[in-house]
Amino acid sequence: MTAQYVAVGVDGTLTAVRALDWAAQEAVRRHAALRVVHAVRDQDEAGPILASAAARIHSHHPGLQVETASRVGGAAEALVRESDGAALTVVGNRGLGGVTGLLFGSVSLRLAAQIRSPLLVVRGDHRCDDGREVLLGLASDAD
């Protein structure tokens, strides 16, 4: 089965915007749709962040098919579910965090441990168009 989309998690932070930009570029390269996912406590919270993300992508990549999805619950759980059919899942390395991050750990680390599709973690302090490749391959032989 060929994946039809690149998934990206957004939360309104600058790091998430950088992840969004990377994900959009990857979707264009792969001729895939972009699925923008925002995890919320209440469904009504997602509107402004998703609308802003979609507007940014439409202004930079007018021909790219963009889907937005809000998911009630934790970010890691939402992105694990969204990654099942994704060619790639993209997240920033720092989110809203705070006490929740201290209690439950990094979303990117939890995703690296749980998803079965490729994961790209974008650092917030690097440009996504500098032309350098970053690759990391990990295999788990644990039974």
N, CA, C and O atoms as a GROMACS GRO file, in nm:
protein
  572
    1MET      N    1   0.083  -0.118   0.000
    1MET     CA    2   0.000   0.000   0.000
    1MET      C    3   0.088   0.125   0.000
    1MET      O    4   0.182   0.134   0.080
    2THR      N    5   0.061   0.219  -0.086
    2THR     CA    6   0.135   0.343  -0.093
    2THR      C    7   0.068   0.448  -0.005
    2THR      O    8  -0.053   0.470  -0.015
    3ALA      N    9   0.146   0.511   0.080
    3ALA     CA   10   0.091   0.615   0.166
    3ALA      C   11   0.055   0.736   0.082
    3ALA      O   12   0.127   0.772  -0.012
    4GLN      N   13  -0.055   0.798   0.115
    4GLN     CA   14  -0.105   0.910   0.036
    4GLN      C   15  -0.084   1.045   0.103
    4GLN      O   16  -0.120   1.148   0.046
    5TYR      N   17  -0.025   1.047   0.223
    5TYR     CA   18  -0.011   1.176   0.292
    5TYR      C   19   0.110   1.179   0.384
    5TYR      O   20   0.164   1.075   0.424
    6VAL      N   21   0.151   1.302   0.415
    6VAL     CA   22   0.251   1.329   0.517
    6VAL      C   23   0.174   1.389   0.633
    6VAL      O   24   0.098   1.484   0.614
    7ALA      N   25   0.193   1.336   0.753
    7ALA     CA   26   0.124   1.387   0.872
    7ALA      C   27   0.218   1.479   0.949
    7ALA      O   28   0.338   1.453   0.957
    8VAL      N   29   0.163   1.586   1.005
    8VAL     CA   30   0.244   1.678   1.086
    8VAL      C   31   0.161   1.722   1.207
    8VAL      O   32   0.043   1.754   1.194
    9GLY      N   33   0.225   1.724   1.322
    9GLY     CA   34   0.161   1.771   1.444
    9GLY      C   35   0.189   1.918   1.466
    9GLY      O   36   0.303   1.963   1.453
   10VAL      N   37   0.084   1.994   1.498
   10VAL     CA   38   0.100   2.137   1.525
   10VAL      C   39   0.038   2.171   1.660
   10VAL      O   40  -0.059   2.109   1.703
   11ASP      N   41   0.097   2.272   1.726
   11ASP     CA   42   0.045   2.316   1.856
   11ASP      C   43   0.054   2.466   1.875
   11ASP      O   44   0.028   2.516   1.985
   12GLY      N   45   0.089   2.539   1.770
   12GLY     CA   46   0.097   2.684   1.779
   12GLY      C   47   0.234   2.738   1.814
   12GLY      O   48   0.253   2.859   1.817
   13THR      N   49   0.331   2.651   1.841
   13THR     CA   50   0.466   2.696   1.875
   13THR      C   51   0.548   2.722   1.749
   13THR      O   52   0.513   2.676   1.640
   14LEU      N   53   0.658   2.795   1.764
   14LEU     CA   54   0.748   2.821   1.652
   14LEU      C   55   0.807   2.691   1.599
   14LEU      O   56   0.823   2.674   1.478
   15THR      N   57   0.840   2.600   1.689
   15THR     CA   58   0.894   2.471   1.645
   15THR      C   59   0.792   2.396   1.560
   15THR      O   60   0.830   2.331   1.462
   16ALA      N   61   0.666   2.404   1.596
   16ALA     CA   62   0.562   2.338   1.516
   16ALA      C   63   0.548   2.403   1.379
   16ALA      O   64   0.521   2.334   1.281
   17VAL      N   65   0.568   2.533   1.370
   17VAL     CA   66   0.564   2.601   1.240
   17VAL      C   67   0.679   2.551   1.152
   17VAL      O   68   0.661   2.528   1.033
   18ARG      N   69   0.795   2.534   1.212
   18ARG     CA   70   0.909   2.481   1.135
   18ARG      C   71   0.880   2.337   1.090
   18ARG      O   72   0.913   2.300   0.977
   19ALA      N   73   0.820   2.258   1.178
   19ALA     CA   74   0.783   2.120   1.140
   19ALA      C   75   0.681   2.123   1.027
   19ALA      O   76   0.688   2.042   0.935
   20LEU      N   77   0.586   2.215   1.034
   20LEU     CA   78   0.485   2.230   0.930
   20LEU      C   79   0.551   2.261   0.795
   20LEU      O   80   0.514   2.204   0.693
   21ASP      N   81   0.648   2.351   0.796
   21ASP     CA   82   0.719   2.386   0.672
   21ASP      C   83   0.794   2.266   0.614
   21ASP      O   84   0.789   2.241   0.494
   22TRP      N   85   0.863   2.191   0.700
   22TRP     CA   86   0.933   2.070   0.654
   22TRP      C   87   0.833   1.972   0.595
   22TRP      O   88   0.854   1.918   0.486
   23ALA      N   89   0.724   1.949   0.667
   23ALA     CA   90   0.624   1.851   0.622
   23ALA      C   91   0.565   1.891   0.488
   23ALA      O   92   0.544   1.805   0.401
   24ALA      N   93   0.539   2.019   0.469
   24ALA     CA   94   0.484   2.065   0.341
   24ALA      C   95   0.583   2.040   0.228
   24ALA      O   96   0.545   1.995   0.121
   25GLN      N   97   0.710   2.069   0.252
   25GLN     CA   98   0.811   2.044   0.149
   25GLN      C   99   0.821   1.895   0.118
   25GLN      O  100   0.836   1.857   0.002
   26GLU      N  101   0.813   1.812   0.219
   26GLU     CA  102   0.817   1.667   0.197
   26GLU      C  103   0.694   1.619   0.120
   26GLU      O  104   0.706   1.535   0.031
   27ALA      N  105   0.578   1.673   0.152
   27ALA     CA  106   0.456   1.635   0.080
   27ALA      C  107   0.467   1.673  -0.067
   27ALA      O  108   0.428   1.595  -0.154
   28VAL      N  109   0.521   1.791  -0.095
   28VAL     CA  110   0.540   1.833  -0.234
   28VAL      C  111   0.635   1.738  -0.305
   28VAL      O  112   0.608   1.694  -0.416
   29ARG      N  113   0.748   1.706  -0.240
   29ARG     CA  114   0.846   1.614  -0.300
   29ARG      C  115   0.788   1.477  -0.329
   29ARG      O  116   0.822   1.413  -0.429
   30ARG      N  117   0.700   1.432  -0.242
   30ARG     CA  118   0.642   1.297  -0.253
   30ARG      C  119   0.513   1.294  -0.334
   30ARG      O  120   0.455   1.188  -0.355
   31HIS      N  121   0.467   1.410  -0.380
   31HIS     CA  122   0.339   1.421  -0.450
   31HIS      C  123   0.228   1.362  -0.363
   31HIS      O  124   0.144   1.286  -0.410
   32ALA      N  125   0.230   1.400  -0.238
   32ALA     CA  126   0.134   1.348  -0.140
   32ALA      C  127   0.056   1.465  -0.079
   32ALA      O  128   0.097   1.580  -0.090
   33ALA      N  129  -0.055   1.433  -0.016
   33ALA     CA  130  -0.130   1.533   0.058
   33ALA      C  131  -0.059   1.561   0.190
   33ALA      O  132   0.027   1.483   0.233
   34LEU      N  133  -0.095   1.670   0.253
   34LEU     CA  134  -0.043   1.705   0.385
   34LEU      C  135  -0.158   1.699   0.484
   34LEU      O  136  -0.261   1.764   0.465
   35ARG      N  137  -0.143   1.621   0.589
   35ARG     CA  138  -0.245   1.614   0.695
   35ARG      C  139  -0.190   1.683   0.819
   35ARG      O  140  -0.093   1.637   0.879
   36VAL      N  141  -0.254   1.793   0.857
   36VAL     CA  142  -0.213   1.874   0.972
   36VAL      C  143  -0.299   1.833   1.091
   36VAL      O  144  -0.422   1.843   1.086
   37VAL      N  145  -0.234   1.789   1.198
   37VAL     CA  146  -0.305   1.733   1.314
   37VAL      C  147  -0.277   1.817   1.438
   37VAL      O  148  -0.163   1.852   1.466
   38HIS      N  149  -0.384   1.848   1.511
   38HIS     CA  150  -0.371   1.922   1.636
   38HIS      C  151  -0.447   1.846   1.744
   38HIS      O  152  -0.567   1.822   1.731
   39ALA      N  153  -0.377   1.809   1.851
   39ALA     CA  154  -0.440   1.739   1.964
   39ALA      C  155  -0.492   1.843   2.063
   39ALA      O  156  -0.423   1.940   2.096
   40VAL      N  157  -0.614   1.821   2.109
   40VAL     CA  158  -0.680   1.919   2.196
   40VAL      C  159  -0.751   1.848   2.312
   40VAL      O  160  -0.778   1.728   2.306
   41ARG      N  161  -0.780   1.925   2.415
   41ARG     CA  162  -0.863   1.873   2.525
   41ARG      C  163  -1.010   1.883   2.489
   41ARG      O  164  -1.092   1.800   2.530
   42ASP      N  165  -1.043   1.986   2.412
   42ASP     CA  166  -1.182   2.013   2.372
   42ASP      C  167  -1.182   2.045   2.223
   42ASP      O  168  -1.099   2.122   2.176
   43GLN      N  169  -1.274   1.987   2.149
   43GLN     CA  170  -1.280   2.002   2.003
   43GLN      C  171  -1.285   2.149   1.960
   43GLN      O  172  -1.236   2.182   1.852
   44ASP      N  173  -1.343   2.236   2.041
   44ASP     CA  174  -1.357   2.377   2.005
   44ASP      C  175  -1.224   2.453   2.006
   44ASP      O  176  -1.216   2.563   1.952
   45GLU      N  177  -1.120   2.396   2.066
   45GLU     CA  178  -0.991   2.464   2.078
   45GLU      C  179  -0.910   2.464   1.949
   45GLU      O  180  -0.820   2.547   1.933
   46ALA      N  181  -0.938   2.373   1.858
   46ALA     CA  182  -0.849   2.349   1.745
   46ALA      C  183  -0.859   2.451   1.632
   46ALA      O  184  -0.762   2.468   1.558
   47GLY      N  185  -0.970   2.518   1.618
   47GLY     CA  186  -0.994   2.603   1.503
   47GLY      C  187  -0.885   2.700   1.465
   47GLY      O  188  -0.836   2.695   1.353
   48PRO      N  189  -0.844   2.791   1.555
   48PRO     CA  190  -0.746   2.893   1.516
   48PRO      C  191  -0.610   2.836   1.475
   48PRO      O  192  -0.550   2.884   1.378
   49ILE      N  193  -0.561   2.737   1.545
   49ILE     CA  194  -0.430   2.681   1.512
   49ILE      C  195  -0.434   2.610   1.378
   49ILE      O  196  -0.343   2.627   1.296
   50LEU      N  197  -0.537   2.530   1.354
   50LEU     CA  198  -0.548   2.460   1.226
   50LEU      C  199  -0.571   2.556   1.111
   50LEU      O  200  -0.515   2.538   1.003
   51ALA      N  201  -0.653   2.659   1.132
   51ALA     CA  202  -0.678   2.758   1.027
   51ALA      C  203  -0.550   2.833   0.991
   51ALA      O  204  -0.522   2.857   0.874
   52SER      N  205  -0.472   2.869   1.092
   52SER     CA  206  -0.346   2.939   1.069
   52SER      C  207  -0.248   2.850   0.993
   52SER      O  208  -0.180   2.897   0.901
   53ALA      N  209  -0.240   2.723   1.031
   53ALA     CA  210  -0.150   2.630   0.963
   53ALA      C  211  -0.190   2.612   0.817
   53ALA      O  212  -0.105   2.614   0.728
   54ALA      N  213  -0.320   2.594   0.793
   54ALA     CA  214  -0.368   2.575   0.655
   54ALA      C  215  -0.342   2.699   0.571
   54ALA      O  216  -0.302   2.688   0.455
   55ALA      N  217  -0.364   2.817   0.628
   55ALA     CA  218  -0.340   2.941   0.554
   55ALA      C  219  -0.192   2.955   0.518
   55ALA      O  220  -0.158   2.998   0.408
   56ARG      N  221  -0.105   2.920   0.612
   56ARG     CA  222   0.040   2.928   0.585
   56ARG      C  223   0.078   2.837   0.469
   56ARG      O  224   0.152   2.878   0.379
   57ILE      N  225   0.027   2.715   0.471
   57ILE     CA  226   0.061   2.619   0.365
   57ILE      C  227   0.004   2.664   0.231
   57ILE      O  228   0.073   2.657   0.129
   58HIS      N  229  -0.120   2.709   0.230
   58HIS     CA  230  -0.181   2.754   0.104
   58HIS      C  231  -0.105   2.873   0.045
   58HIS      O  232  -0.097   2.887  -0.077
   59SER      N  233  -0.051   2.960   0.130
   59SER     CA  234   0.023   3.075   0.078
   59SER      C  235   0.160   3.036   0.023
   59SER      O  236   0.209   3.098  -0.071
   60HIS      N  237   0.224   2.934   0.081
   60HIS     CA  238   0.356   2.891   0.036
   60HIS      C  239   0.352   2.781  -0.070
   60HIS      O  240   0.442   2.771  -0.153
   61HIS      N  241   0.249   2.699  -0.067
   61HIS     CA  242   0.235   2.585  -0.159
   61HIS      C  243   0.091   2.578  -0.207
   61HIS      O  244   0.015   2.491  -0.164
   62PRO      N  245   0.050   2.670  -0.297
   62PRO     CA  246  -0.090   2.680  -0.336
   62PRO      C  247  -0.151   2.553  -0.395
   62PRO      O  248  -0.272   2.533  -0.382
   63GLY      N  249  -0.074   2.468  -0.457
   63GLY     CA  250  -0.130   2.348  -0.519
   63GLY      C  251  -0.134   2.227  -0.428
   63GLY      O  252  -0.186   2.122  -0.468
   64LEU      N  253  -0.081   2.239  -0.308
   64LEU     CA  254  -0.073   2.124  -0.218
   64LEU      C  255  -0.208   2.096  -0.154
   64LEU      O  256  -0.274   2.186  -0.102
   65GLN      N  257  -0.248   1.970  -0.157
   65GLN     CA  258  -0.373   1.929  -0.091
   65GLN      C  259  -0.348   1.923   0.059
   65GLN      O  260  -0.261   1.850   0.105
   66VAL      N  261  -0.424   2.001   0.136
   66VAL     CA  262  -0.408   2.009   0.280
   66VAL      C  263  -0.535   1.961   0.349
   66VAL      O  264  -0.645   2.008   0.318
   67GLU      N  265  -0.519   1.868   0.442
   67GLU     CA  266  -0.629   1.821   0.526
   67GLU      C  267  -0.595   1.861   0.668
   67GLU      O  268  -0.480   1.851   0.710
   68THR      N  269  -0.694   1.906   0.744
   68THR     CA  270  -0.671   1.936   0.885
   68THR      C  271  -0.755   1.843   0.970
   68THR      O  272  -0.866   1.805   0.932
   69ALA      N  273  -0.701   1.808   1.086
   69ALA     CA  274  -0.772   1.717   1.176
   69ALA      C  275  -0.742   1.754   1.320
   69ALA      O  276  -0.625   1.766   1.359
   70SER      N  277  -0.846   1.771   1.398
   70SER     CA  278  -0.827   1.789   1.542
   70SER      C  279  -0.864   1.658   1.610
   70SER      O  280  -0.962   1.594   1.574
   71ARG      N  281  -0.785   1.621   1.708
   71ARG     CA  282  -0.806   1.496   1.780
   71ARG      C  283  -0.809   1.524   1.929
   71ARG      O  284  -0.717   1.586   1.983
   72VAL      N  285  -0.914   1.481   1.995
   72VAL     CA  286  -0.923   1.498   2.140
   72VAL      C  287  -0.831   1.396   2.206
   72VAL      O  288  -0.838   1.276   2.178
   73GLY      N  289  -0.745   1.445   2.293
   73GLY     CA  290  -0.652   1.358   2.364
   73GLY      C  291  -0.511   1.410   2.356
   73GLY      O  292  -0.487   1.525   2.318
   74GLY      N  293  -0.417   1.324   2.392
   74GLY     CA  294  -0.276   1.362   2.393
   74GLY      C  295  -0.216   1.366   2.254
   74GLY      O  296  -0.262   1.296   2.163
   75ALA      N  297  -0.114   1.447   2.238
   75ALA     CA  298  -0.049   1.464   2.108
   75ALA      C  299   0.014   1.334   2.058
   75ALA      O  300  -0.001   1.298   1.942
   76ALA      N  301   0.085   1.264   2.145
   76ALA     CA  302   0.152   1.141   2.102
   76ALA      C  303   0.050   1.038   2.055
   76ALA      O  304   0.069   0.976   1.950
   77GLU      N  305  -0.056   1.020   2.130
   77GLU     CA  306  -0.158   0.922   2.093
   77GLU      C  307  -0.224   0.959   1.961
   77GLU      O  308  -0.246   0.873   1.876
   78ALA      N  309  -0.255   1.086   1.944
   78ALA     CA  310  -0.319   1.131   1.819
   78ALA      C  311  -0.227   1.108   1.700
   78ALA      O  312  -0.272   1.062   1.595
   79LEU      N  313  -0.100   1.139   1.716
   79LEU     CA  314  -0.007   1.124   1.604
   79LEU      C  315   0.027   0.978   1.576
   79LEU      O  316   0.055   0.942   1.461
   80VAL      N  317   0.026   0.895   1.677
   80VAL     CA  318   0.045   0.751   1.653
   80VAL      C  319  -0.067   0.700   1.564
   80VAL      O  320  -0.042   0.627   1.468
   81ARG      N  321  -0.191   0.739   1.594
   81ARG     CA  322  -0.306   0.697   1.512
   81ARG      C  323  -0.295   0.752   1.370
   81ARG      O  324  -0.319   0.680   1.273
   82GLU      N  325  -0.258   0.879   1.356
   82GLU     CA  326  -0.249   0.941   1.224
   82GLU      C  327  -0.134   0.885   1.142
   82GLU      O  328  -0.139   0.888   1.019
   83SER      N  329  -0.033   0.833   1.207
   83SER     CA  330   0.085   0.784   1.136
   83SER      C  331   0.063   0.650   1.068
   83SER      O  332   0.143   0.610   0.983
   84ASP      N  333  -0.043   0.580   1.104
   84ASP     CA  334  -0.065   0.446   1.049
   84ASP      C  335  -0.064   0.442   0.897
   84ASP      O  336  -0.010   0.348   0.839
   85GLY      N  337  -0.122   0.540   0.831
   85GLY     CA  338  -0.126   0.540   0.685
   85GLY      C  339  -0.034   0.643   0.622
   85GLY      O  340  -0.042   0.668   0.502
   86ALA      N  341   0.053   0.704   0.703
   86ALA     CA  342   0.136   0.814   0.654
   86ALA      C  343   0.266   0.765   0.591
   86ALA      O  344   0.325   0.667   0.636
   87ALA      N  345   0.309   0.836   0.488
   87ALA     CA  346   0.441   0.811   0.430
   87ALA      C  347   0.548   0.860   0.526
   87ALA      O  348   0.659   0.807   0.528
   88LEU      N  349   0.514   0.963   0.604
   88LEU     CA  350   0.608   1.025   0.697
   88LEU      C  351   0.526   1.101   0.800
   88LEU      O  352   0.422   1.159   0.768
   89THR      N  353   0.573   1.101   0.924
   89THR     CA  354   0.513   1.182   1.030
   89THR      C  355   0.619   1.282   1.075
   89THR      O  356   0.734   1.244   1.099
   90VAL      N  357   0.581   1.410   1.088
   90VAL     CA  358   0.675   1.516   1.121
   90VAL      C  359   0.627   1.588   1.246
   90VAL      O  360   0.509   1.621   1.259
   91VAL      N  361   0.719   1.612   1.339
   91VAL     CA  362   0.690   1.688   1.461
   91VAL      C  363   0.808   1.777   1.493
   91VAL      O  364   0.920   1.754   1.447
   92GLY      N  365   0.782   1.879   1.573
   92GLY     CA  366   0.890   1.961   1.625
   92GLY      C  367   0.952   1.894   1.747
   92GLY      O  368   0.891   1.807   1.808
   93ASN      N  369   1.073   1.936   1.781
   93ASN     CA  370   1.139   1.874   1.895
   93ASN      C  371   1.096   1.933   2.028
   93ASN      O  372   1.125   1.875   2.132
   94ARG      N  373   1.026   2.046   2.027
   94ARG     CA  374   0.978   2.107   2.151
   94ARG      C  375   0.836   2.153   2.129
   94ARG      O  376   0.805   2.219   2.029
   95GLY      N  377   0.750   2.119   2.222
   95GLY     CA  378   0.611   2.162   2.212
   95GLY      C  379   0.577   2.254   2.327
   95GLY      O  380   0.663   2.322   2.382
   96LEU      N  381   0.450   2.255   2.362
   96LEU     CA  382   0.405   2.339   2.472
   96LEU      C  383   0.461   2.290   2.604
   96LEU      O  384   0.486   2.370   2.694
   97GLY      N  385   0.482   2.158   2.616
   97GLY     CA  386   0.554   2.099   2.728
   97GLY      C  387   0.505   2.139   2.864
   97GLY      O  388   0.394   2.104   2.904
   98GLY      N  389   0.587   2.213   2.937
   98GLY     CA  390   0.554   2.251   3.073
   98GLY      C  391   0.550   2.131   3.165
   98GLY      O  392   0.626   2.036   3.148
   99VAL      N  393   0.460   2.135   3.261
   99VAL     CA  394   0.447   2.027   3.359
   99VAL      C  395   0.405   1.898   3.290
   99VAL      O  396   0.451   1.790   3.328
  100THR      N  397   0.319   1.907   3.190
  100THR     CA  398   0.276   1.787   3.118
  100THR      C  399   0.396   1.717   3.055
  100THR      O  400   0.406   1.594   3.062
  101GLY      N  401   0.486   1.793   2.994
  101GLY     CA  402   0.606   1.734   2.936
  101GLY      C  403   0.693   1.667   3.039
  101GLY      O  404   0.751   1.561   3.013
  102LEU      N  405   0.703   1.727   3.157
  102LEU     CA  406   0.783   1.666   3.263
  102LEU      C  407   0.720   1.537   3.313
  102LEU      O  408   0.791   1.440   3.344
  103LEU      N  409   0.588   1.534   3.322
  103LEU     CA  410   0.519   1.416   3.374
  103LEU      C  411   0.514   1.302   3.273
  103LEU      O  412   0.536   1.186   3.309
  104PHE      N  413   0.487   1.334   3.148
  104PHE     CA  414   0.463   1.229   3.049
  104PHE      C  415   0.575   1.213   2.947
  104PHE      O  416   0.575   1.116   2.871
  105GLY      N  417   0.671   1.304   2.945
  105GLY     CA  418   0.784   1.291   2.853
  105GLY      C  419   0.758   1.359   2.720
  105GLY      O  420   0.648   1.406   2.691
  106SER      N  421   0.861   1.362   2.641
  106SER     CA  422   0.859   1.427   2.512
  106SER      C  423   0.769   1.353   2.413
  106SER      O  424   0.772   1.230   2.404
  107VAL      N  425   0.689   1.429   2.340
  107VAL     CA  426   0.604   1.370   2.236
  107VAL      C  427   0.690   1.304   2.130
  107VAL      O  428   0.660   1.193   2.085
  108SER      N  429   0.798   1.370   2.089
  108SER     CA  430   0.883   1.312   1.984
  108SER      C  431   0.947   1.182   2.029
  108SER      O  432   0.958   1.088   1.950
  109LEU      N  433   0.989   1.173   2.155
  109LEU     CA  434   1.047   1.047   2.205
  109LEU      C  435   0.942   0.938   2.213
  109LEU      O  436   0.969   0.822   2.180
  110ARG      N  437   0.822   0.973   2.256
  110ARG     CA  438   0.715   0.873   2.262
  110ARG      C  439   0.679   0.824   2.123
  110ARG      O  440   0.654   0.705   2.104
  111LEU      N  441   0.676   0.915   2.026
  111LEU     CA  442   0.648   0.873   1.888
  111LEU      C  443   0.757   0.782   1.835
  111LEU      O  444   0.727   0.681   1.771
  112ALA      N  445   0.882   0.816   1.861
  112ALA     CA  446   0.992   0.733   1.813
  112ALA      C  447   0.981   0.591   1.866
  112ALA      O  448   1.021   0.496   1.798
  113ALA      N  449   0.927   0.577   1.984
  113ALA     CA  450   0.913   0.444   2.044
  113ALA      C  451   0.788   0.370   1.996
  113ALA      O  452   0.783   0.247   2.003
  114GLN      N  453   0.687   0.443   1.947
  114GLN     CA  454   0.558   0.380   1.922
  114GLN      C  455   0.515   0.368   1.777
  114GLN      O  456   0.446   0.272   1.743
  115ILE      N  457   0.554   0.460   1.690
  115ILE     CA  458   0.500   0.452   1.554
  115ILE      C  459   0.581   0.356   1.468
  115ILE      O  460   0.698   0.329   1.496
  116ARG      N  461   0.517   0.306   1.365
  116ARG     CA  462   0.581   0.209   1.277
  116ARG      C  463   0.622   0.270   1.143
  116ARG      O  464   0.686   0.203   1.062
  117SER      N  465   0.587   0.394   1.119
  117SER     CA  466   0.624   0.460   0.994
  117SER      C  467   0.741   0.556   1.020
  117SER      O  468   0.774   0.581   1.136
  118PRO      N  469   0.803   0.609   0.916
  118PRO     CA  470   0.915   0.703   0.935
  118PRO      C  471   0.872   0.826   1.014
  118PRO      O  472   0.760   0.876   1.001
  119LEU      N  473   0.964   0.875   1.097
  119LEU     CA  474   0.940   0.992   1.181
  119LEU      C  475   1.052   1.093   1.158
  119LEU      O  476   1.170   1.057   1.158
  120LEU      N  477   1.014   1.219   1.137
  120LEU     CA  478   1.110   1.328   1.124
  120LEU      C  479   1.085   1.425   1.238
  120LEU      O  480   0.975   1.478   1.252
  121VAL      N  481   1.188   1.448   1.320
  121VAL     CA  482   1.179   1.544   1.430
  121VAL      C  483   1.258   1.667   1.389
  121VAL      O  484   1.379   1.659   1.364
  122VAL      N  485   1.190   1.781   1.382
  122VAL     CA  486   1.250   1.906   1.335
  122VAL      C  487   1.290   1.992   1.454
  122VAL      O  488   1.209   2.018   1.543
  123ARG      N  489   1.415   2.035   1.453
  123ARG     CA  490   1.461   2.127   1.557
  123ARG      C  491   1.410   2.267   1.524
  123ARG      O  492   1.403   2.304   1.407
  124GLY      N  493   1.376   2.342   1.624
  124GLY     CA  494   1.320   2.474   1.604
  124GLY      C  495   1.418   2.580   1.560
  124GLY      O  496   1.377   2.685   1.511
  125ASP      N  497   1.548   2.555   1.577
  125ASP     CA  498   1.645   2.659   1.548
  125ASP      C  499   1.720   2.639   1.417
  125ASP      O  500   1.826   2.698   1.396
  126HIS      N  501   1.667   2.556   1.329
  126HIS     CA  502   1.731   2.533   1.200
  126HIS      C  503   1.632   2.560   1.087
  126HIS      O  504   1.513   2.529   1.098
  127ARG      N  505   1.683   2.616   0.979
  127ARG     CA  506   1.599   2.639   0.861
  127ARG      C  507   1.576   2.506   0.790
  127ARG      O  508   1.662   2.418   0.794
  128CYS      N  509   1.463   2.492   0.726
  128CYS     CA  510   1.432   2.366   0.659
  128CYS      C  511   1.475   2.364   0.513
  128CYS      O  512   1.458   2.263   0.446
  129ASP      N  513   1.531   2.472   0.464
  129ASP     CA  514   1.568   2.476   0.322
  129ASP      C  515   1.718   2.498   0.302
  129ASP      O  516   1.758   2.556   0.201
  130ASP      N  517   1.802   2.454   0.397
  130ASP     CA  518   1.944   2.479   0.383
  130ASP      C  519   2.016   2.376   0.297
  130ASP      O  520   2.137   2.388   0.277
  131GLY      N  521   1.945   2.276   0.245
  131GLY     CA  522   2.001   2.184   0.148
  131GLY      C  523   2.079   2.067   0.204
  131GLY      O  524   2.125   1.982   0.127
  132ARG      N  525   2.096   2.058   0.334
  132ARG     CA  526   2.170   1.946   0.391
  132ARG      C  527   2.074   1.833   0.424
  132ARG      O  528   1.958   1.856   0.458
  133GLU      N  529   2.125   1.710   0.414
  133GLU     CA  530   2.044   1.594   0.447
  133GLU      C  531   2.075   1.548   0.589
  133GLU      O  532   2.190   1.551   0.632
  134VAL      N  533   1.972   1.507   0.659
  134VAL     CA  534   1.989   1.450   0.792
  134VAL      C  535   1.916   1.317   0.791
  134VAL      O  536   1.795   1.311   0.768
  135LEU      N  537   1.990   1.211   0.816
  135LEU     CA  538   1.932   1.078   0.816
  135LEU      C  539   1.973   1.004   0.942
  135LEU      O  540   2.086   1.019   0.988
  136LEU      N  541   1.884   0.925   0.996
  136LEU     CA  542   1.915   0.841   1.110
  136LEU      C  543   1.833   0.715   1.097
  136LEU      O  544   1.711   0.721   1.085
  137GLY      N  545   1.898   0.603   1.099
  137GLY     CA  546   1.827   0.476   1.090
  137GLY      C  547   1.846   0.399   1.219
  137GLY      O  548   1.958   0.384   1.267
  138LEU      N  549   1.737   0.351   1.274
  138LEU     CA  550   1.741   0.271   1.396
  138LEU      C  551   1.668   0.141   1.372
  138LEU      O  552   1.564   0.139   1.307
  139ALA      N  553   1.721   0.034   1.425
  139ALA     CA  554   1.653  -0.095   1.417
  139ALA      C  555   1.646  -0.154   1.556
  139ALA      O  556   1.741  -0.144   1.634
  140SER      N  557   1.535  -0.215   1.586
  140SER     CA  558   1.519  -0.280   1.714
  140SER      C  559   1.513  -0.430   1.692
  140SER      O  560   1.424  -0.480   1.624
  141ASP      N  561   1.608  -0.500   1.750
  141ASP     CA  562   1.610  -0.646   1.739
  141ASP      C  563   1.555  -0.712   1.865
  141ASP      O  564   1.562  -0.834   1.880
  142ALA      N  565   1.501  -0.630   1.955
  142ALA     CA  566   1.449  -0.685   2.080
  142ALA      C  567   1.324  -0.767   2.055
  142ALA      O  568   1.238  -0.728   1.976
  143ASP      N  569   1.315  -0.879   2.121
  143ASP     CA  570   1.197  -0.964   2.107
  143ASP      C  571   1.106  -0.952   2.225
  143ASP      O  572   1.001  -1.016   2.230
   0.00000   0.00000   0.00000
